[in-house]
Every structure is written in C-alpha cells, then in structure tokens.
Amino acid sequence: MTVTTSEPRRVLVLNGPNLNLLGTREPGIYGTATLADVEALCRDRAAAHGLAADFLQSNHEGVLVDAIQAARDTASGIVLNAGAYTHTSVAIADAISAVGLPVVEVHLSNVHAREEFRHHSFISPVATAIIIGAGLNGYGYAIDQLAGLP
Ligand code: CA2
C-alpha cells in the first residue's frame, strides 16, 4: 500500500503601511474591523477552499517586495492591499511582474471616491483582478477568486 499526502496550496495575504491601525481610527472610511479580524476571515475563507493562508503586514516597502519575491516558492497567489504604496511603488509592481503569480489587488475603501492621488494604482496594471470598496468582504472575494484559478 502506498500512502501519499499533499500539502495544501497556499495563498499569501499581504497588507501594507498603516493597515495595522485598522479598527482603531477612521471607522467612517475603513470600518471597525481590526487586522486580526481580516486575518481570521482570510484563514477561514482559505480553509473553506482547502487552501492555507500566510498573512503578513508591513509598513516597509522593501519588506513587501521581499515577501512577494519569496512567495514565488511558497504560494499559488497573492492577495495584496499595498495601502498607500499602491499609489507610489514601482518596486512593488516590478516584484509582482517578476514573480508571475496571480495577484488580486484589494482596497477596503472606494479609492475612486476619494482624493485624486488615490485614483492611480501602480499595482492595477500587473494585477489579475481588483476589488475596491467592498470593505472586509473584499479579502474574502479575493481568496474566492484565487481559489478558482488553475
Ligand atoms: O482602502 C484601502 O484599503 C487603502 O489601501 C488603505 C490605505 C490608503 O492609503 C489607500 O489609498 C487605500 C491606508 C490604510 C491606512 O489604514 C488605516 C486604518 C485605520 C486608521 C488609519 C489608517
């Protein structure tokens, strides 16, 4: 008899600067859920699809770039809320292009209903899908989307 086991496919959920403050300020824009709530939702939704989730938040651009590069060896896709780096970071966009993994870009708020400088994203042209303004649910939809990809 041969018994084989397989590791679950993994998704990386990556959050950028200041998202560690979720639930502590600006509830009118970002809601009352905390980053721990986002993590719990992501882990539950991933598990429902038979996936495992890795979860990281950083306030540092280079840490986010390193995490995207490392995901090439560990993950089948990335859920990315790059926070304000969305609007500034060529380095994060280049890392996404370099690893070639599907990336679902998520924003809690509807950035198009906010200041002009939030209307441009360096991530969107290299993202597989974009979910904007759905609040916490957006992370769940992003994992659903990744789960449906081959
Ligand atoms: O809507 C989103 O998810 C954003 O990515 C959030 C970023 C913002 O710079 C983007 O334009 C849109 C900011 C995250 C800051 O989160 C906070 C949460 C609570 C209190 C203060 C900041």
mmCIF file of N, CA and C in Angstrom, residues 11-138:
data_model
loop_
_atom_site.group_PDB
_atom_site.id
_atom_site.type_symbol
_atom_site.label_atom_id
_atom_site.label_comp_id
_atom_site.label_asym_id
_atom_site.label_seq_id
_atom_site.Cartn_x
_atom_site.Cartn_y
_atom_site.Cartn_z
ATOM 1 N N VAL A 11 -2.002 30.600 -0.155
ATOM 2 C CA VAL A 11 -2.107 31.967 -0.651
ATOM 3 C C VAL A 11 -1.439 32.890 0.363
ATOM 4 N N LEU A 12 -0.832 33.936 -0.145
ATOM 5 C CA LEU A 12 -0.231 34.949 0.722
ATOM 6 C C LEU A 12 -1.155 36.156 0.763
ATOM 7 N N VAL A 13 -1.504 36.587 1.971
ATOM 8 C CA VAL A 13 -2.295 37.813 2.146
ATOM 9 C C VAL A 13 -1.348 38.868 2.706
ATOM 10 N N LEU A 14 -1.154 39.909 1.907
ATOM 11 C CA LEU A 14 -0.124 40.897 2.211
ATOM 12 C C LEU A 14 -0.774 42.268 2.389
ATOM 13 N N ASN A 15 -0.495 42.893 3.525
ATOM 14 C CA ASN A 15 -1.041 44.225 3.804
ATOM 15 C C ASN A 15 0.073 45.221 4.043
ATOM 16 N N GLY A 16 -0.097 46.410 3.485
ATOM 17 C CA GLY A 16 0.937 47.430 3.543
ATOM 18 C C GLY A 16 0.759 48.426 4.683
ATOM 19 N N PRO A 17 1.378 49.592 4.520
ATOM 20 C CA PRO A 17 1.536 50.535 5.626
ATOM 21 C C PRO A 17 0.227 51.014 6.242
ATOM 22 N N ASN A 18 0.272 51.077 7.554
ATOM 23 C CA ASN A 18 -0.792 51.617 8.411
ATOM 24 C C ASN A 18 -2.008 50.712 8.534
ATOM 25 N N LEU A 19 -2.029 49.619 7.806
ATOM 26 C CA LEU A 19 -3.191 48.732 7.933
ATOM 27 C C LEU A 19 -3.204 48.012 9.278
ATOM 28 N N ASN A 20 -2.072 48.057 10.002
ATOM 29 C CA ASN A 20 -2.061 47.563 11.385
ATOM 30 C C ASN A 20 -2.951 48.415 12.299
ATOM 31 N N LEU A 21 -3.318 49.609 11.832
ATOM 32 C CA LEU A 21 -4.154 50.510 12.644
ATOM 33 C C LEU A 21 -5.649 50.283 12.445
ATOM 34 N N LEU A 22 -5.983 49.362 11.568
ATOM 35 C CA LEU A 22 -7.405 49.120 11.297
ATOM 36 C C LEU A 22 -8.189 48.906 12.589
ATOM 37 N N GLY A 23 -9.358 49.508 12.631
ATOM 38 C CA GLY A 23 -10.226 49.320 13.792
ATOM 39 C C GLY A 23 -9.932 50.272 14.933
ATOM 40 N N THR A 24 -8.862 51.044 14.804
ATOM 41 C CA THR A 24 -8.506 51.965 15.895
ATOM 42 C C THR A 24 -8.839 53.415 15.546
ATOM 43 N N ARG A 25 -8.884 53.727 14.233
ATOM 44 C CA ARG A 25 -9.146 55.091 13.775
ATOM 45 C C ARG A 25 -9.897 55.055 12.460
ATOM 46 N N GLU A 26 -10.455 56.203 12.081
ATOM 47 C CA GLU A 26 -11.114 56.385 10.794
ATOM 48 C C GLU A 26 -12.128 55.285 10.463
ATOM 49 N N PRO A 27 -13.017 54.957 11.422
ATOM 50 C CA PRO A 27 -14.009 53.905 11.133
ATOM 51 C C PRO A 27 -14.951 54.288 9.997
ATOM 52 N N GLY A 28 -15.132 55.591 9.777
ATOM 53 C CA GLY A 28 -16.013 56.030 8.692
ATOM 54 C C GLY A 28 -15.484 55.649 7.323
ATOM 55 N N ILE A 29 -14.154 55.509 7.208
ATOM 56 C CA ILE A 29 -13.546 55.136 5.924
ATOM 57 C C ILE A 29 -13.260 53.643 5.874
ATOM 58 N N TYR A 30 -12.666 53.127 6.965
ATOM 59 C CA TYR A 30 -12.144 51.751 6.911
ATOM 60 C C TYR A 30 -12.943 50.749 7.729
ATOM 61 N N GLY A 31 -14.021 51.197 8.403
ATOM 62 C CA GLY A 31 -14.824 50.277 9.200
ATOM 63 C C GLY A 31 -14.213 50.037 10.574
ATOM 64 N N THR A 32 -14.801 49.112 11.294
ATOM 65 C CA THR A 32 -14.395 48.881 12.685
ATOM 66 C C THR A 32 -13.618 47.577 12.863
ATOM 67 N N ALA A 33 -13.521 46.779 11.812
ATOM 68 C CA ALA A 33 -12.787 45.511 11.917
ATOM 69 C C ALA A 33 -11.299 45.794 12.101
ATOM 70 N N THR A 34 -10.645 44.927 12.844
ATOM 71 C CA THR A 34 -9.201 45.046 13.059
ATOM 72 C C THR A 34 -8.447 44.173 12.055
ATOM 73 N N LEU A 35 -7.134 44.336 12.035
ATOM 74 C CA LEU A 35 -6.327 43.498 11.143
ATOM 75 C C LEU A 35 -6.429 42.025 11.560
ATOM 76 N N ALA A 36 -6.601 41.790 12.856
ATOM 77 C CA ALA A 36 -6.792 40.402 13.329
ATOM 78 C C ALA A 36 -8.083 39.829 12.755
ATOM 79 N N ASP A 37 -9.112 40.671 12.628
ATOM 80 C CA ASP A 37 -10.369 40.216 12.012
ATOM 81 C C ASP A 37 -10.145 39.877 10.535
ATOM 82 N N VAL A 38 -9.343 40.709 9.848
ATOM 83 C CA VAL A 38 -9.033 40.441 8.436
ATOM 84 C C VAL A 38 -8.319 39.092 8.331
ATOM 85 N N GLU A 39 -7.361 38.882 9.225
ATOM 86 C CA GLU A 39 -6.604 37.623 9.190
ATOM 87 C C GLU A 39 -7.526 36.419 9.414
ATOM 88 N N ALA A 40 -8.410 36.521 10.409
ATOM 89 C CA ALA A 40 -9.316 35.399 10.713
ATOM 90 C C ALA A 40 -10.214 35.111 9.515
ATOM 91 N N LEU A 41 -10.748 36.180 8.900
ATOM 92 C CA LEU A 41 -11.603 35.986 7.724
ATOM 93 C C LEU A 41 -10.835 35.277 6.608
ATOM 94 N N CYS A 42 -9.604 35.733 6.383
ATOM 95 C CA CYS A 42 -8.795 35.151 5.291
ATOM 96 C C CYS A 42 -8.485 33.681 5.560
ATOM 97 N N ARG A 43 -8.111 33.371 6.799
ATOM 98 C CA ARG A 43 -7.780 31.973 7.122
ATOM 99 C C ARG A 43 -9.016 31.084 6.953
ATOM 100 N N ASP A 44 -10.170 31.581 7.421
ATOM 101 C CA ASP A 44 -11.405 30.794 7.310
ATOM 102 C C ASP A 44 -11.784 30.578 5.847
ATOM 103 N N ARG A 45 -11.703 31.653 5.053
ATOM 104 C CA ARG A 45 -12.122 31.532 3.653
ATOM 105 C C ARG A 45 -11.173 30.644 2.878
ATOM 106 N N ALA A 46 -9.876 30.789 3.170
ATOM 107 C CA ALA A 46 -8.905 29.921 2.507
ATOM 108 C C ALA A 46 -9.186 28.461 2.863
ATOM 109 N N ALA A 47 -9.412 28.192 4.144
ATOM 110 C CA ALA A 47 -9.667 26.816 4.587
ATOM 111 C C ALA A 47 -10.912 26.253 3.915
ATOM 112 N N ALA A 48 -11.924 27.092 3.721
ATOM 113 C CA ALA A 48 -13.150 26.634 3.062
ATOM 114 C C ALA A 48 -12.873 26.154 1.642
ATOM 115 N N HIS A 49 -11.816 26.676 1.055
ATOM 116 C CA HIS A 49 -11.417 26.264 -0.303
ATOM 117 C C HIS A 49 -10.321 25.197 -0.278
ATOM 118 N N GLY A 50 -9.958 24.750 0.915
ATOM 119 C CA GLY A 50 -8.876 23.767 1.008
ATOM 120 C C GLY A 50 -7.497 24.375 0.811
ATOM 121 N N LEU A 51 -7.413 25.677 1.035
ATOM 122 C CA LEU A 51 -6.133 26.387 0.905
ATOM 123 C C LEU A 51 -5.601 26.747 2.288
ATOM 124 N N ALA A 52 -4.308 26.964 2.378
ATOM 125 C CA ALA A 52 -3.712 27.532 3.579
ATOM 126 C C ALA A 52 -3.373 28.996 3.285
ATOM 127 N N ALA A 53 -3.398 29.821 4.334
ATOM 128 C CA ALA A 53 -3.106 31.243 4.146
ATOM 129 C C ALA A 53 -1.899 31.657 4.986
ATOM 130 N N ASP A 54 -1.006 32.404 4.361
ATOM 131 C CA ASP A 54 0.062 33.090 5.095
ATOM 132 C C ASP A 54 -0.319 34.562 5.137
ATOM 133 N N PHE A 55 -0.047 35.211 6.244
ATOM 134 C CA PHE A 55 -0.553 36.567 6.459
ATOM 135 C C PHE A 55 0.572 37.460 6.945
ATOM 136 N N LEU A 56 0.773 38.577 6.275
ATOM 137 C CA LEU A 56 1.855 39.495 6.670
ATOM 138 C C LEU A 56 1.414 40.936 6.468
ATOM 139 N N GLN A 57 1.712 41.769 7.457
ATOM 140 C CA GLN A 57 1.547 43.226 7.301
ATOM 141 C C GLN A 57 2.888 43.876 7.559
ATOM 142 N N SER A 58 3.247 44.845 6.716
ATOM 143 C CA SER A 58 4.463 45.609 6.974
ATOM 144 C C SER A 58 4.267 47.061 6.578
ATOM 145 N N ASN A 59 4.954 47.926 7.324
ATOM 146 C CA ASN A 59 4.961 49.354 6.994
ATOM 147 C C ASN A 59 6.123 49.708 6.074
ATOM 148 N N HIS A 60 6.890 48.697 5.638
ATOM 149 C CA HIS A 60 8.139 48.948 4.908
ATOM 150 C C HIS A 60 8.081 48.373 3.494
ATOM 151 N N GLU A 61 8.354 49.218 2.535
ATOM 152 C CA GLU A 61 8.234 48.831 1.128
ATOM 153 C C GLU A 61 9.105 47.616 0.795
ATOM 154 N N GLY A 62 10.361 47.644 1.266
ATOM 155 C CA GLY A 62 11.289 46.557 0.934
ATOM 156 C C GLY A 62 10.844 45.219 1.515
ATOM 157 N N VAL A 63 10.227 45.255 2.678
ATOM 158 C CA VAL A 63 9.718 44.014 3.287
ATOM 159 C C VAL A 63 8.603 43.436 2.409
ATOM 160 N N LEU A 64 7.779 44.310 1.868
ATOM 161 C CA LEU A 64 6.689 43.852 0.985
ATOM 162 C C LEU A 64 7.268 43.268 -0.300
ATOM 163 N N VAL A 65 8.295 43.919 -0.849
ATOM 164 C CA VAL A 65 8.970 43.397 -2.051
ATOM 165 C C VAL A 65 9.569 42.025 -1.759
ATOM 166 N N ASP A 66 10.260 41.896 -0.619
ATOM 167 C CA ASP A 66 10.859 40.600 -0.240
ATOM 168 C C ASP A 66 9.777 39.522 -0.116
ATOM 169 N N ALA A 67 8.657 39.876 0.481
ATOM 170 C CA ALA A 67 7.583 38.887 0.687
ATOM 171 C C ALA A 67 7.006 38.432 -0.653
ATOM 172 N N ILE A 68 6.858 39.361 -1.581
ATOM 173 C CA ILE A 68 6.336 38.992 -2.909
ATOM 174 C C ILE A 68 7.336 38.072 -3.610
ATOM 175 N N GLN A 69 8.609 38.405 -3.543
ATOM 176 C CA GLN A 69 9.623 37.541 -4.164
ATOM 177 C C GLN A 69 9.624 36.146 -3.535
ATOM 178 N N ALA A 70 9.549 36.081 -2.212
ATOM 179 C CA ALA A 70 9.593 34.787 -1.514
ATOM 180 C C ALA A 70 8.371 33.938 -1.845
ATOM 181 N N ALA A 71 7.250 34.600 -2.142
ATOM 182 C CA ALA A 71 6.010 33.867 -2.426
ATOM 183 C C ALA A 71 6.136 32.998 -3.666
ATOM 184 N N ARG A 72 7.096 33.314 -4.509
ATOM 185 C CA ARG A 72 7.302 32.510 -5.726
ATOM 186 C C ARG A 72 7.511 31.034 -5.375
ATOM 187 N N ASP A 73 8.146 30.799 -4.214
ATOM 188 C CA ASP A 73 8.445 29.415 -3.814
ATOM 189 C C ASP A 73 7.411 28.814 -2.871
ATOM 190 N N THR A 74 6.473 29.626 -2.406
ATOM 191 C CA THR A 74 5.575 29.115 -1.350
ATOM 192 C C THR A 74 4.092 29.241 -1.664
ATOM 193 N N ALA A 75 3.725 30.137 -2.573
ATOM 194 C CA ALA A 75 2.295 30.453 -2.733
ATOM 195 C C ALA A 75 1.847 30.287 -4.186
ATOM 196 N N SER A 76 0.534 30.052 -4.330
ATOM 197 C CA SER A 76 -0.019 29.970 -5.688
ATOM 198 C C SER A 76 -0.671 31.287 -6.089
ATOM 199 N N GLY A 77 -0.791 32.223 -5.158
ATOM 200 C CA GLY A 77 -1.362 33.526 -5.477
ATOM 201 C C GLY A 77 -1.245 34.460 -4.285
ATOM 202 N N ILE A 78 -1.457 35.732 -4.551
ATOM 203 C CA ILE A 78 -1.290 36.764 -3.513
ATOM 204 C C ILE A 78 -2.522 37.664 -3.484
ATOM 205 N N VAL A 79 -3.014 37.932 -2.273
ATOM 206 C CA VAL A 79 -3.999 38.988 -2.047
ATOM 207 C C VAL A 79 -3.207 40.171 -1.513
ATOM 208 N N LEU A 80 -3.304 41.306 -2.176
ATOM 209 C CA LEU A 80 -2.446 42.441 -1.821
ATOM 210 C C LEU A 80 -3.241 43.717 -1.619
ATOM 211 N N ASN A 81 -3.193 44.231 -0.393
ATOM 212 C CA ASN A 81 -3.594 45.611 -0.136
ATOM 213 C C ASN A 81 -2.303 46.347 0.206
ATOM 214 N N ALA A 82 -1.754 47.036 -0.767
ATOM 215 C CA ALA A 82 -0.458 47.693 -0.579
ATOM 216 C C ALA A 82 -0.600 49.041 0.118
ATOM 217 N N GLY A 83 -1.810 49.380 0.577
ATOM 218 C CA GLY A 83 -2.008 50.654 1.266
ATOM 219 C C GLY A 83 -1.546 51.801 0.373
ATOM 220 N N ALA A 84 -0.915 52.800 0.981
ATOM 221 C CA ALA A 84 -0.507 53.986 0.228
ATOM 222 C C ALA A 84 0.571 53.675 -0.814
ATOM 223 N N TYR A 85 1.311 52.566 -0.643
ATOM 224 C CA TYR A 85 2.311 52.196 -1.664
ATOM 225 C C TYR A 85 1.651 51.860 -3.003
ATOM 226 N N THR A 86 0.360 51.557 -2.967
ATOM 227 C CA THR A 86 -0.405 51.347 -4.204
ATOM 228 C C THR A 86 -0.172 52.495 -5.177
ATOM 229 N N HIS A 87 -0.123 53.705 -4.620
ATOM 230 C CA HIS A 87 -0.128 54.914 -5.443
ATOM 231 C C HIS A 87 1.278 55.422 -5.745
ATOM 232 N N THR A 88 2.296 54.732 -5.224
ATOM 233 C CA THR A 88 3.668 55.252 -5.367
ATOM 234 C C THR A 88 4.704 54.221 -5.800
ATOM 235 N N SER A 89 4.421 52.927 -5.623
ATOM 236 C CA SER A 89 5.531 51.965 -5.644
ATOM 237 C C SER A 89 5.724 51.224 -6.967
ATOM 238 N N VAL A 90 6.705 51.683 -7.719
ATOM 239 C CA VAL A 90 7.142 50.941 -8.900
ATOM 240 C C VAL A 90 7.811 49.637 -8.462
ATOM 241 N N ALA A 91 8.492 49.665 -7.313
ATOM 242 C CA ALA A 91 9.215 48.477 -6.831
ATOM 243 C C ALA A 91 8.254 47.318 -6.558
ATOM 244 N N ILE A 92 7.120 47.595 -5.965
ATOM 245 C CA ILE A 92 6.151 46.522 -5.698
ATOM 246 C C ILE A 92 5.552 46.015 -7.012
ATOM 247 N N ALA A 93 5.251 46.924 -7.919
ATOM 248 C CA ALA A 93 4.729 46.494 -9.232
ATOM 249 C C ALA A 93 5.747 45.630 -9.964
ATOM 250 N N ASP A 94 7.013 46.018 -9.908
ATOM 251 C CA ASP A 94 8.067 45.220 -10.570
ATOM 252 C C ASP A 94 8.186 43.833 -9.941
ATOM 253 N N ALA A 95 8.073 43.763 -8.622
ATOM 254 C CA ALA A 95 8.167 42.462 -7.935
ATOM 255 C C ALA A 95 7.027 41.544 -8.377
ATOM 256 N N ILE A 96 5.841 42.110 -8.510
ATOM 257 C CA ILE A 96 4.683 41.311 -8.961
ATOM 258 C C ILE A 96 4.936 40.785 -10.374
ATOM 259 N N SER A 97 5.412 41.655 -11.247
ATOM 260 C CA SER A 97 5.712 41.212 -12.622
ATOM 261 C C SER A 97 6.778 40.125 -12.611
ATOM 262 N N ALA A 98 7.769 40.281 -11.751
ATOM 263 C CA ALA A 98 8.903 39.357 -11.738
ATOM 264 C C ALA A 98 8.494 37.957 -11.288
ATOM 265 N N VAL A 99 7.613 37.857 -10.294
ATOM 266 C CA VAL A 99 7.277 36.521 -9.775
ATOM 267 C C VAL A 99 6.239 35.813 -10.626
ATOM 268 N N GLY A 100 5.438 36.583 -11.337
ATOM 269 C CA GLY A 100 4.472 35.964 -12.245
ATOM 270 C C GLY A 100 3.323 35.243 -11.562
ATOM 271 N N LEU A 101 3.107 35.475 -10.269
ATOM 272 C CA LEU A 101 1.970 34.870 -9.575
ATOM 273 C C LEU A 101 0.717 35.732 -9.786
ATOM 274 N N PRO A 102 -0.466 35.099 -9.763
ATOM 275 C CA PRO A 102 -1.680 35.922 -9.804
ATOM 276 C C PRO A 102 -1.812 36.756 -8.528
ATOM 277 N N VAL A 103 -2.102 38.024 -8.718
ATOM 278 C CA VAL A 103 -2.261 38.950 -7.583
ATOM 279 C C VAL A 103 -3.640 39.591 -7.665
ATOM 280 N N VAL A 104 -4.398 39.497 -6.588
ATOM 281 C CA VAL A 104 -5.666 40.214 -6.504
ATOM 282 C C VAL A 104 -5.449 41.436 -5.620
ATOM 283 N N GLU A 105 -5.622 42.598 -6.217
ATOM 284 C CA GLU A 105 -5.454 43.872 -5.503
ATOM 285 C C GLU A 105 -6.756 44.190 -4.761
ATOM 286 N N VAL A 106 -6.618 44.496 -3.488
ATOM 287 C CA VAL A 106 -7.797 44.788 -2.652
ATOM 288 C C VAL A 106 -7.641 46.160 -2.012
ATOM 289 N N HIS A 107 -8.732 46.911 -2.002
ATOM 290 C CA HIS A 107 -8.796 48.126 -1.187
ATOM 291 C C HIS A 107 -10.097 48.129 -0.404
ATOM 292 N N LEU A 108 -9.982 48.409 0.884
ATOM 293 C CA LEU A 108 -11.172 48.461 1.733
ATOM 294 C C LEU A 108 -12.118 49.571 1.284
ATOM 295 N N SER A 109 -11.545 50.732 1.017
ATOM 296 C CA SER A 109 -12.344 51.897 0.647
ATOM 297 C C SER A 109 -12.424 52.021 -0.868
ATOM 298 N N ASN A 110 -13.418 52.772 -1.339
ATOM 299 C CA ASN A 110 -13.511 53.066 -2.774
ATOM 300 C C ASN A 110 -12.565 54.224 -3.074
ATOM 301 N N VAL A 111 -11.369 53.866 -3.487
ATOM 302 C CA VAL A 111 -10.339 54.893 -3.685
ATOM 303 C C VAL A 111 -10.736 55.906 -4.765
ATOM 304 N N HIS A 112 -11.629 55.522 -5.662
ATOM 305 C CA HIS A 112 -12.035 56.438 -6.735
ATOM 306 C C HIS A 112 -13.019 57.499 -6.248
ATOM 307 N N ALA A 113 -13.557 57.287 -5.069
ATOM 308 C CA ALA A 113 -14.450 58.290 -4.484
ATOM 309 C C ALA A 113 -13.689 59.188 -3.511
ATOM 310 N N ARG A 114 -12.366 59.022 -3.484
ATOM 311 C CA ARG A 114 -11.548 59.777 -2.532
ATOM 312 C C ARG A 114 -10.631 60.750 -3.283
ATOM 313 N N GLU A 115 -9.549 61.171 -2.642
ATOM 314 C CA GLU A 115 -8.677 62.183 -3.246
ATOM 315 C C GLU A 115 -8.119 61.685 -4.581
ATOM 316 N N GLU A 116 -7.830 62.648 -5.447
ATOM 317 C CA GLU A 116 -7.304 62.355 -6.792
ATOM 318 C C GLU A 116 -6.049 61.463 -6.738
ATOM 319 N N PHE A 117 -5.174 61.715 -5.747
ATOM 320 C CA PHE A 117 -3.908 60.952 -5.728
ATOM 321 C C PHE A 117 -4.133 59.473 -5.441
ATOM 322 N N ARG A 118 -5.330 59.109 -4.967
ATOM 323 C CA ARG A 118 -5.613 57.683 -4.740
ATOM 324 C C ARG A 118 -6.216 57.013 -5.975
ATOM 325 N N HIS A 119 -6.428 57.770 -7.037
ATOM 326 C CA HIS A 119 -7.091 57.202 -8.219
ATOM 327 C C HIS A 119 -6.138 56.390 -9.082
ATOM 328 N N HIS A 120 -4.846 56.678 -8.944
ATOM 329 C CA HIS A 120 -3.876 55.919 -9.749
ATOM 330 C C HIS A 120 -3.255 54.813 -8.909
ATOM 331 N N SER A 121 -3.172 53.625 -9.522
ATOM 332 C CA SER A 121 -2.526 52.488 -8.857
ATOM 333 C C SER A 121 -1.428 51.939 -9.756
ATOM 334 N N PHE A 122 -0.218 51.785 -9.188
ATOM 335 C CA PHE A 122 0.855 51.110 -9.918
ATOM 336 C C PHE A 122 0.632 49.591 -9.925
ATOM 337 N N ILE A 123 -0.242 49.112 -9.019
ATOM 338 C CA ILE A 123 -0.485 47.673 -8.904
ATOM 339 C C ILE A 123 -1.484 47.190 -9.957
ATOM 340 N N SER A 124 -2.493 48.000 -10.233
ATOM 341 C CA SER A 124 -3.597 47.542 -11.097
ATOM 342 C C SER A 124 -3.147 46.981 -12.445
ATOM 343 N N PRO A 125 -2.188 47.612 -13.145
ATOM 344 C CA PRO A 125 -1.801 47.068 -14.455
ATOM 345 C C PRO A 125 -1.148 45.685 -14.384
ATOM 346 N N VAL A 126 -0.634 45.306 -13.225
ATOM 347 C CA VAL A 126 0.014 43.990 -13.093
ATOM 348 C C VAL A 126 -0.822 43.025 -12.236
ATOM 349 N N ALA A 127 -2.022 43.468 -11.843
ATOM 350 C CA ALA A 127 -2.909 42.613 -11.040
ATOM 351 C C ALA A 127 -3.774 41.752 -11.951
ATOM 352 N N THR A 128 -4.171 40.594 -11.420
ATOM 353 C CA THR A 128 -5.088 39.705 -12.127
ATOM 354 C C THR A 128 -6.524 40.195 -11.974
ATOM 355 N N ALA A 129 -6.839 40.703 -10.803
ATOM 356 C CA ALA A 129 -8.176 41.210 -10.518
ATOM 357 C C ALA A 129 -8.056 42.295 -9.454
ATOM 358 N N ILE A 130 -9.103 43.124 -9.373
ATOM 359 C CA ILE A 130 -9.076 44.275 -8.468
ATOM 360 C C ILE A 130 -10.420 44.344 -7.749
ATOM 361 N N ILE A 131 -10.382 44.439 -6.415
ATOM 362 C CA ILE A 131 -11.618 44.519 -5.638
ATOM 363 C C ILE A 131 -11.521 45.753 -4.750
ATOM 364 N N ILE A 132 -12.386 46.707 -5.008
ATOM 365 C CA ILE A 132 -12.269 48.025 -4.379
ATOM 366 C C ILE A 132 -13.585 48.403 -3.717
ATOM 367 N N GLY A 133 -13.512 48.843 -2.456
ATOM 368 C CA GLY A 133 -14.669 49.444 -1.814
ATOM 369 C C GLY A 133 -15.633 48.447 -1.201
ATOM 370 N N ALA A 134 -15.252 47.193 -1.112
ATOM 371 C CA ALA A 134 -16.139 46.169 -0.518
ATOM 372 C C ALA A 134 -15.821 45.932 0.948
ATOM 373 N N GLY A 135 -14.965 46.788 1.532
ATOM 374 C CA GLY A 135 -14.601 46.617 2.929
ATOM 375 C C GLY A 135 -13.916 45.281 3.168
ATOM 376 N N LEU A 136 -14.155 44.762 4.360
ATOM 377 C CA LEU A 136 -13.543 43.489 4.762
ATOM 378 C C LEU A 136 -13.888 42.352 3.790
ATOM 379 N N ASN A 137 -15.108 42.396 3.259
ATOM 380 C CA ASN A 137 -15.543 41.326 2.337
ATOM 381 C C ASN A 137 -14.611 41.184 1.145
ATOM 382 N N GLY A 138 -13.957 42.296 0.771
ATOM 383 C CA GLY A 138 -13.084 42.268 -0.397
ATOM 384 C C GLY A 138 -11.997 41.208 -0.283
#
